[in-house]
Amino acid sequence: CNLQLSPATLPNAQLGSMYTQQISASGSTSGGALLWATEYAQPPNDIALNGSGWLVGIPNVSGTFTFGVYANDSVGCVA
């Protein structure tokens, strides 16, 4: 498995402004869809990770938030 995600660090969001950031994956050998999820914490309120690897929403709180994103392909590779 050589599945890798990018970007490694997300750009800052602005309080009250629409935030969109795609997490991209490379190196999957399955050729199929990826399962996306967050780990060890959640993104800030009102920002969600969708099934296509996009973080989308309008943040309603400010601060620093630490969370992980991972993807799993159909042959069991995880990044």
Short mmCIF file of N, CA and C in Angstrom, two decimals, residues 18-66:
data_model
loop_
_atom_site.label_atom_id
_atom_site.label_comp_id
_atom_site.label_asym_id
_atom_site.label_seq_id
_atom_site.Cartn_x
_atom_site.Cartn_y
_atom_site.Cartn_z
N MET A 18 -17.30 30.94 4.44
CA MET A 18 -17.33 29.59 3.89
C MET A 18 -15.91 29.04 3.78
N TYR A 19 -15.76 27.79 4.23
CA TYR A 19 -14.47 27.10 4.16
C TYR A 19 -14.65 25.86 3.30
N THR A 20 -13.80 25.71 2.32
CA THR A 20 -13.78 24.49 1.51
C THR A 20 -12.33 24.10 1.29
N GLN A 21 -12.03 22.85 1.56
CA GLN A 21 -10.68 22.34 1.34
C GLN A 21 -10.78 20.88 0.94
N GLN A 22 -10.25 20.55 -0.21
CA GLN A 22 -10.24 19.16 -0.63
C GLN A 22 -9.00 18.46 -0.08
N ILE A 23 -9.23 17.27 0.46
CA ILE A 23 -8.14 16.39 0.85
C ILE A 23 -8.00 15.40 -0.30
N SER A 24 -6.85 15.32 -0.89
CA SER A 24 -6.68 14.41 -2.03
C SER A 24 -5.84 13.20 -1.62
N ALA A 25 -6.13 12.10 -2.27
CA ALA A 25 -5.42 10.85 -2.00
C ALA A 25 -4.75 10.38 -3.27
N SER A 26 -3.56 9.82 -3.10
CA SER A 26 -2.84 9.24 -4.24
C SER A 26 -2.26 7.91 -3.81
N GLY A 27 -1.98 7.07 -4.77
CA GLY A 27 -1.32 5.81 -4.50
C GLY A 27 -2.22 4.62 -4.26
N SER A 28 -3.53 4.80 -4.39
CA SER A 28 -4.44 3.67 -4.20
C SER A 28 -4.34 2.73 -5.39
N THR A 29 -4.30 1.45 -5.12
CA THR A 29 -4.24 0.46 -6.20
C THR A 29 -5.60 -0.15 -6.48
N SER A 30 -6.63 0.24 -5.71
CA SER A 30 -7.94 -0.38 -5.87
C SER A 30 -8.72 0.16 -7.06
N GLY A 31 -8.49 1.42 -7.41
CA GLY A 31 -9.24 2.03 -8.50
C GLY A 31 -10.68 2.36 -8.13
N GLY A 32 -11.09 2.06 -6.92
CA GLY A 32 -12.46 2.32 -6.49
C GLY A 32 -12.55 3.54 -5.60
N ALA A 33 -13.73 3.72 -5.05
CA ALA A 33 -14.00 4.85 -4.17
C ALA A 33 -13.27 4.67 -2.84
N LEU A 34 -12.98 5.79 -2.20
CA LEU A 34 -12.36 5.78 -0.89
C LEU A 34 -13.40 6.07 0.19
N LEU A 35 -13.20 5.51 1.36
CA LEU A 35 -14.00 5.82 2.53
C LEU A 35 -13.24 6.85 3.34
N TRP A 36 -13.84 8.02 3.57
CA TRP A 36 -13.19 9.11 4.29
C TRP A 36 -13.75 9.22 5.70
N ALA A 37 -12.90 9.55 6.67
CA ALA A 37 -13.35 9.73 8.05
C ALA A 37 -12.35 10.60 8.81
N THR A 38 -12.80 11.13 9.95
CA THR A 38 -11.89 11.85 10.84
C THR A 38 -11.49 10.91 11.97
N GLU A 39 -10.37 11.24 12.60
CA GLU A 39 -9.91 10.41 13.71
C GLU A 39 -9.41 11.26 14.86
N TYR A 40 -9.44 10.75 16.03
CA TYR A 40 -9.02 11.24 17.33
C TYR A 40 -9.62 12.57 17.75
N ALA A 41 -10.34 13.23 16.91
CA ALA A 41 -11.09 14.45 17.24
C ALA A 41 -11.92 14.81 16.02
N GLN A 42 -12.79 15.76 16.18
CA GLN A 42 -13.64 16.22 15.08
C GLN A 42 -13.21 17.62 14.64
N PRO A 43 -13.51 17.96 13.38
CA PRO A 43 -13.28 19.35 12.96
C PRO A 43 -14.14 20.29 13.80
N PRO A 44 -13.87 21.58 13.75
CA PRO A 44 -14.69 22.54 14.51
C PRO A 44 -16.16 22.44 14.11
N ASN A 45 -17.02 22.93 15.01
CA ASN A 45 -18.46 22.95 14.71
C ASN A 45 -18.72 23.56 13.35
N ASP A 46 -19.68 22.99 12.66
CA ASP A 46 -20.15 23.49 11.36
C ASP A 46 -19.16 23.30 10.22
N ILE A 47 -18.10 22.53 10.41
CA ILE A 47 -17.24 22.09 9.30
C ILE A 47 -17.29 20.57 9.30
N ALA A 48 -17.59 20.00 8.15
CA ALA A 48 -17.74 18.55 8.07
C ALA A 48 -16.92 17.99 6.91
N LEU A 49 -16.49 16.76 7.08
CA LEU A 49 -15.80 16.02 6.02
C LEU A 49 -16.84 15.22 5.26
N ASN A 50 -16.94 15.44 3.95
CA ASN A 50 -17.93 14.69 3.17
C ASN A 50 -17.31 13.43 2.56
N GLY A 51 -18.12 12.66 1.89
CA GLY A 51 -17.69 11.38 1.33
C GLY A 51 -16.76 11.47 0.15
N SER A 52 -16.48 12.69 -0.31
CA SER A 52 -15.55 12.90 -1.42
C SER A 52 -14.22 13.48 -0.97
N GLY A 53 -14.03 13.61 0.35
CA GLY A 53 -12.78 14.13 0.86
C GLY A 53 -12.72 15.64 0.97
N TRP A 54 -13.86 16.30 0.97
CA TRP A 54 -13.90 17.76 1.11
C TRP A 54 -14.28 18.13 2.53
N LEU A 55 -13.56 19.07 3.12
CA LEU A 55 -13.98 19.72 4.36
C LEU A 55 -14.75 20.97 3.96
N VAL A 56 -15.99 21.08 4.44
CA VAL A 56 -16.87 22.16 3.99
C VAL A 56 -17.67 22.69 5.17
N GLY A 57 -17.84 23.99 5.23
CA GLY A 57 -18.72 24.59 6.23
C GLY A 57 -18.35 26.02 6.51
N ILE A 58 -19.12 26.61 7.42
CA ILE A 58 -18.88 27.98 7.87
C ILE A 58 -18.59 27.91 9.37
N PRO A 59 -17.32 28.10 9.77
CA PRO A 59 -16.98 27.97 11.18
C PRO A 59 -17.66 29.06 12.02
N ASN A 60 -18.19 28.64 13.18
CA ASN A 60 -18.85 29.59 14.07
C ASN A 60 -18.08 29.79 15.37
N VAL A 61 -16.89 29.19 15.49
CA VAL A 61 -16.02 29.37 16.65
C VAL A 61 -14.60 29.58 16.15
N SER A 62 -13.82 30.31 16.91
CA SER A 62 -12.42 30.50 16.53
C SER A 62 -11.53 29.69 17.46
N GLY A 63 -10.32 29.45 17.04
CA GLY A 63 -9.37 28.70 17.85
C GLY A 63 -8.56 27.76 17.00
N THR A 64 -7.72 26.98 17.66
CA THR A 64 -6.90 25.97 16.99
C THR A 64 -7.52 24.62 17.26
N PHE A 65 -7.71 23.83 16.23
CA PHE A 65 -8.34 22.53 16.34
C PHE A 65 -7.42 21.48 15.73
N THR A 66 -7.21 20.41 16.44
CA THR A 66 -6.36 19.33 15.96
C THR A 66 -7.23 18.10 15.74
#
